[in-house]
């Protein structure tokens, strides 16, 4: 076995959240070692310049944007591994231009994210969190019965982004008797759900919109005033994608003025800051960008990370390459 100092280095700009929860040994390997930027007294740009010719791979999470400027400081970089479900923190055009391979944790996150999407929808429609506050606040004894909720089964659910996560959301809600339709970059020949080429039409034909797509220049503020208006006063929106896919100011206005029925939100435009107007609304359920934060995901994700990095250094195909089309 090679001595540790002879192993190729994988750059870490900051500790992945997995290591903070479960420990650093989850990412250990006899094929590479980590170069930890936060342990150096040098400013980041000087640190990267010092290791510019030796770093061929980098492991990142969603916390630090991997910009063209950072990539330019790493001329030998050939592989980028991300633990995040999304790619909006990575300059993908620059990676394509440079021929840098990008990999993620595959479908490790997908079931947990789909579960939370369904959980948020049930919570909004059946008012689970609101009724919990009602009981804890002593209002059941003073005000009597709680207000009526709304049935999940039979709802027309429009899914924006029918990838790994969106498909699992659809499968789960089909079991509730919901009618599924979708919008995606491309129509999926393998599924029978109705396809809408634009989100406005999807919203107009849905009782619920569930946002499962990634954030790109094309999807930024894709859910705007017109889409929310098409969803209508009885419509509910759930977002487990990225906050900036929705025009947040417009969403807040619609919720405050009763122009849509409710929302379940795991993501926000300026995290961790959340519009304070939402705190007063019982028809809104909030969670702190934790759709994939389960012990099971955190146990499984390091295996994919290590396997992809080892495959790269052994010149083998990556297990879960990102196909960015």
Coordinates of C-alpha atoms in Angstrom, one line a residue:
X1 CA 0.0 0.0 0.0
X2 CA 1.2 3.5 -0.8
X3 CA 2.4 5.8 2.0
X4 CA -0.2 8.5 2.8
X5 CA 2.0 11.3 1.5
X6 CA 2.5 9.6 -1.8
X7 CA -1.2 9.3 -2.5
X8 CA -3.0 11.7 -4.9
X9 CA -4.7 14.6 -3.3
X10 CA -8.4 15.5 -3.3
X11 CA -9.0 19.2 -2.5
X12 CA -11.5 20.0 0.2
X13 CA -12.4 23.7 0.6
X14 CA -14.5 23.0 3.8
X15 CA -15.7 19.9 5.6
X16 CA -18.6 18.2 4.0
X17 CA -21.7 18.2 6.3
X18 CA -21.5 14.4 6.5
X19 CA -18.2 14.6 8.3
X20 CA -19.6 17.0 10.8
X21 CA -22.4 14.6 11.7
X22 CA -20.8 11.2 11.3
X23 CA -17.0 11.8 11.4
X24 CA -14.2 12.1 8.8
X25 CA -13.4 8.4 8.6
X26 CA -16.5 7.9 6.4
X27 CA -14.5 9.3 3.5
X28 CA -11.3 7.5 4.1
X29 CA -9.6 5.6 1.3
X30 CA -6.3 4.0 0.5
X31 CA -6.4 5.5 -3.0
X32 CA -6.2 9.2 -2.1
X33 CA -5.9 11.7 0.7
X34 CA -7.5 15.0 1.4
X35 CA -5.9 18.4 1.1
X36 CA -7.9 20.6 3.6
X37 CA -7.9 24.2 2.7
X38 CA -9.3 25.4 6.0
X39 CA -6.3 24.0 7.9
X40 CA -3.9 26.4 6.0
X41 CA -3.2 29.9 7.3
X42 CA -3.0 31.1 3.6
X43 CA -5.8 33.0 2.0
X44 CA -7.8 30.7 -0.3
X45 CA -6.4 32.1 -3.6
X46 CA -2.8 31.7 -2.4
X47 CA -3.5 28.2 -1.1
X48 CA -5.0 27.2 -4.4
X49 CA -2.1 28.7 -6.3
X50 CA 0.4 26.8 -4.1
X51 CA -1.3 23.5 -5.0
X52 CA -2.3 24.4 -8.6
X53 CA -0.3 21.8 -10.4
X54 CA -1.0 18.9 -8.0
X55 CA -4.8 19.0 -7.4
X56 CA -6.6 16.8 -10.0
X57 CA -9.8 16.3 -8.0
X58 CA -12.0 18.3 -5.7
X59 CA -14.8 17.3 -3.3
X60 CA -17.4 20.0 -2.7
X61 CA -20.8 20.5 -1.0
X62 CA -23.4 23.2 -1.7
X63 CA -21.9 25.7 0.7
X64 CA -19.1 27.1 -1.4
X65 CA -19.7 28.2 -5.0
X66 CA -17.2 26.6 -7.5
X67 CA -16.9 29.6 -9.8
X68 CA -14.9 30.0 -13.0
X69 CA -12.4 32.0 -10.9
X70 CA -11.7 29.1 -8.6
X71 CA -11.5 26.7 -11.5
X72 CA -9.0 28.9 -13.2
X73 CA -6.7 28.7 -10.1
X74 CA -6.7 24.9 -10.6
X75 CA -5.4 24.2 -14.1
X76 CA -4.7 20.5 -13.4
X77 CA -8.2 19.8 -12.1
X78 CA -9.9 16.9 -14.0
X79 CA -12.6 15.8 -11.7
X80 CA -15.2 17.5 -9.4
X81 CA -17.2 15.5 -7.0
X82 CA -20.2 17.1 -5.3
X83 CA -22.2 15.8 -2.3
X84 CA -25.1 18.1 -3.1
X85 CA -28.3 17.1 -4.9
X86 CA -28.2 20.3 -7.1
X87 CA -25.6 21.8 -9.3
X88 CA -26.3 25.5 -9.1
X89 CA -23.1 26.0 -6.9
X90 CA -20.9 24.8 -9.8
X91 CA -20.0 26.7 -12.9
X92 CA -21.0 23.8 -15.3
X93 CA -20.3 25.7 -18.5
X94 CA -16.7 26.2 -17.3
X95 CA -16.4 22.5 -16.4
X96 CA -17.6 21.5 -19.8
X97 CA -15.2 23.9 -21.5
X98 CA -12.3 22.5 -19.5
X99 CA -13.4 18.9 -19.9
X100 CA -13.7 18.5 -16.1
X101 CA -15.7 15.4 -15.2
X102 CA -18.5 16.1 -12.6
X103 CA -20.0 13.4 -10.4
X104 CA -22.6 13.5 -7.6
X105 CA -24.0 11.0 -5.2
X106 CA -26.4 9.6 -7.8
X107 CA -29.9 8.7 -6.5
X108 CA -28.8 8.5 -2.8
X109 CA -30.8 11.7 -2.0
X110 CA -33.8 11.0 -4.1
X111 CA -36.1 9.0 -1.9
X112 CA -35.6 11.3 1.1
X113 CA -36.3 14.4 -1.0
X114 CA -39.4 12.8 -2.5
X115 CA -40.6 11.8 1.0
X116 CA -40.3 15.4 2.2
X117 CA -42.1 16.7 -0.8
X118 CA -45.1 14.4 -0.1
X119 CA -44.9 15.2 3.6
X120 CA -45.0 19.0 3.0
X121 CA -48.0 18.5 0.7
X122 CA -49.9 16.4 3.3
X123 CA -49.0 18.9 6.0
X124 CA -50.4 21.9 4.0
X125 CA -53.5 20.1 2.9
X126 CA -54.3 18.4 6.2
X127 CA -53.0 21.3 8.3
X128 CA -50.8 19.0 10.5
X129 CA -48.4 21.7 11.7
X130 CA -51.3 24.2 12.2
X131 CA -53.4 21.7 14.1
X132 CA -50.4 20.8 16.3
X133 CA -50.0 24.5 17.2
X134 CA -53.8 24.7 17.8
X135 CA -53.6 21.9 20.4
X136 CA -50.4 23.1 22.0
X137 CA -51.7 26.6 22.3
X138 CA -54.8 25.4 24.3
X139 CA -57.2 26.5 21.5
X140 CA -58.9 23.1 21.3
X141 CA -60.3 23.6 24.8
X142 CA -61.3 27.2 24.3
X143 CA -62.3 27.4 20.6
X144 CA -63.5 23.9 20.0
X145 CA -63.1 21.9 16.8
X146 CA -60.3 22.8 14.4
X147 CA -60.9 24.0 10.8
X148 CA -61.4 21.6 7.9
X149 CA -58.4 20.4 5.9
X150 CA -58.4 19.2 2.3
X151 CA -58.1 15.6 0.9
X152 CA -54.9 14.5 -0.8
X153 CA -56.4 11.8 -3.0
X154 CA -57.8 13.0 -6.3
X155 CA -55.7 16.1 -6.5
X156 CA -54.2 17.1 -9.9
X157 CA -50.5 17.3 -9.2
X158 CA -48.1 19.0 -11.6
X159 CA -44.5 18.1 -11.1
X160 CA -41.8 20.5 -12.4
X161 CA -38.8 18.4 -13.2
X162 CA -39.4 14.6 -13.6
X163 CA -35.9 13.4 -12.8
X164 CA -35.0 11.0 -10.1
X165 CA -36.7 12.9 -7.4
X166 CA -39.7 14.0 -9.4
X167 CA -40.4 10.5 -10.6
X168 CA -40.4 9.2 -7.0
X169 CA -42.8 12.0 -5.9
X170 CA -45.1 11.0 -8.8
X171 CA -44.9 7.3 -7.8
X172 CA -45.8 8.1 -4.1
X173 CA -48.7 10.4 -5.0
X174 CA -50.1 8.0 -7.5
X175 CA -50.6 5.7 -4.5
X176 CA -52.7 8.4 -2.9
X177 CA -54.9 8.5 -6.0
X178 CA -53.5 11.8 -7.4
X179 CA -53.5 12.6 -11.1
X180 CA -50.0 13.3 -12.2
X181 CA -48.8 15.6 -15.0
X182 CA -45.4 17.2 -15.5
X183 CA -43.1 19.7 -17.1
X184 CA -39.5 18.9 -17.8
X185 CA -36.7 19.9 -20.2
X186 CA -37.7 17.1 -22.4
X187 CA -40.8 14.9 -22.7
X188 CA -40.1 11.4 -21.2
X189 CA -41.2 8.7 -23.7
X190 CA -41.1 6.1 -20.9
X191 CA -43.9 7.6 -18.8
X192 CA -47.6 8.0 -19.5
X193 CA -48.2 11.1 -17.5
X194 CA -49.5 14.1 -19.5
X195 CA -46.6 16.4 -20.5
X196 CA -46.8 20.2 -20.6
X197 CA -44.1 22.1 -22.4
X198 CA -44.4 25.2 -20.3
X199 CA -45.1 25.6 -16.6
X200 CA -48.0 28.1 -17.1
X201 CA -50.1 25.4 -18.8
X202 CA -49.1 22.9 -16.2
X203 CA -50.2 25.2 -13.4
X204 CA -53.5 26.0 -15.1
X205 CA -54.2 22.3 -15.2
X206 CA -53.1 21.5 -11.6
X207 CA -54.3 21.8 -8.1
X208 CA -50.8 21.3 -6.8
X209 CA -47.4 22.3 -8.2
X210 CA -44.3 20.4 -6.8
X211 CA -41.0 21.9 -7.8
X212 CA -38.3 19.2 -8.2
X213 CA -36.0 20.7 -10.9
X214 CA -32.6 22.2 -10.5
X215 CA -31.8 25.9 -10.5
X216 CA -30.3 27.2 -13.8
X217 CA -30.4 30.4 -15.7
X218 CA -33.5 29.0 -17.5
X219 CA -35.4 28.1 -14.3
X220 CA -34.5 31.2 -12.2
X221 CA -37.9 32.8 -11.2
X222 CA -39.6 30.4 -13.6
X223 CA -42.5 30.2 -11.1
X224 CA -43.6 33.9 -11.5
X225 CA -46.8 36.0 -11.1
X226 CA -48.4 34.5 -14.2
X227 CA -47.7 30.9 -13.1
X228 CA -49.0 31.5 -9.6
X229 CA -52.1 33.2 -11.0
X230 CA -52.7 30.2 -13.3
X231 CA -52.4 27.9 -10.2
X232 CA -55.2 29.9 -8.7
X233 CA -56.8 30.5 -5.3
X234 CA -57.3 26.8 -4.6
X235 CA -53.7 25.9 -5.6
X236 CA -50.9 24.7 -3.4
X237 CA -47.2 24.9 -4.2
X238 CA -44.4 22.7 -2.8
X239 CA -40.7 23.5 -3.4
X240 CA -37.9 21.1 -2.7
X241 CA -35.8 22.3 -5.6
X242 CA -34.1 25.7 -5.0
X243 CA -35.6 28.8 -3.6
X244 CA -34.8 31.1 -6.6
X245 CA -36.9 28.9 -9.0
X246 CA -39.9 30.7 -7.5
X247 CA -40.1 34.5 -7.5
X248 CA -40.2 34.6 -3.7
X249 CA -41.6 38.2 -3.4
X250 CA -44.5 37.3 -5.6
X251 CA -45.1 34.1 -3.8
X252 CA -45.3 35.9 -0.5
X253 CA -47.7 38.5 -1.9
X254 CA -49.9 35.7 -3.3
X255 CA -50.0 33.9 0.0
X256 CA -50.6 37.0 2.1
X257 CA -53.5 38.1 -0.2
X258 CA -55.0 34.7 -0.5
X259 CA -54.3 34.3 -4.2
X260 CA -53.1 30.8 -3.7
X261 CA -54.2 28.3 -1.0
X262 CA -50.9 27.3 0.6
X263 CA -47.3 26.4 0.3
X264 CA -44.8 23.9 1.6
X265 CA -41.3 25.2 1.3
X266 CA -37.9 23.6 2.1
X267 CA -35.9 26.1 0.1
X268 CA -35.7 29.9 0.0
X269 CA -34.0 32.6 -2.1
X270 CA -31.7 34.0 0.5
X271 CA -31.1 31.1 2.9
X272 CA -31.0 31.0 5.9
X273 CA -33.2 34.2 5.7
X274 CA -36.9 33.5 5.3
X275 CA -39.5 36.2 4.6
X276 CA -41.0 37.1 8.0
X277 CA -44.5 37.4 6.4
X278 CA -44.5 33.6 6.1
X279 CA -44.1 33.1 9.8
X280 CA -47.7 34.3 10.5
X281 CA -49.4 32.2 7.9
X282 CA -51.0 28.9 9.0
X283 CA -51.4 27.7 5.4
X284 CA -47.6 27.7 5.0
X285 CA -45.3 24.9 6.2
X286 CA -41.5 25.8 6.4
X287 CA -38.5 23.5 6.7
X288 CA -34.8 24.5 6.8
X289 CA -33.5 23.0 3.5
X290 CA -33.3 19.6 5.0
X291 CA -35.0 17.4 2.4
X292 CA -32.0 15.0 2.2
X293 CA -30.9 15.3 5.9
X294 CA -31.5 11.8 7.1
X295 CA -29.2 9.5 8.8
X296 CA -29.7 7.0 6.0
X297 CA -28.5 9.4 3.3
X298 CA -25.6 10.6 5.4
X299 CA -24.6 6.9 5.9
X300 CA -24.9 6.0 2.2
X301 CA -23.5 9.2 0.5
X302 CA -19.9 8.8 1.5
X303 CA -19.8 5.4 -0.1
X304 CA -20.7 7.0 -3.5
X305 CA -18.2 9.8 -3.0
X306 CA -15.3 7.5 -2.2
X307 CA -16.3 5.1 -5.0
X308 CA -16.4 7.9 -7.6
X309 CA -13.1 9.4 -6.5
X310 CA -11.4 6.0 -6.4
X311 CA -12.7 5.2 -9.9
X312 CA -11.3 8.5 -11.1
X313 CA -7.8 7.8 -9.7
X314 CA -7.9 4.2 -11.1
X315 CA -8.9 5.6 -14.5
X316 CA -12.2 3.7 -14.4
X317 CA -15.7 5.0 -15.4
X318 CA -17.3 7.2 -12.7
X319 CA -20.2 5.5 -10.9
X320 CA -22.6 8.5 -11.0
X321 CA -21.4 11.1 -13.6
X322 CA -23.5 14.2 -14.0
X323 CA -25.1 14.3 -17.5
X324 CA -25.6 18.0 -18.0
X325 CA -27.7 18.5 -21.1

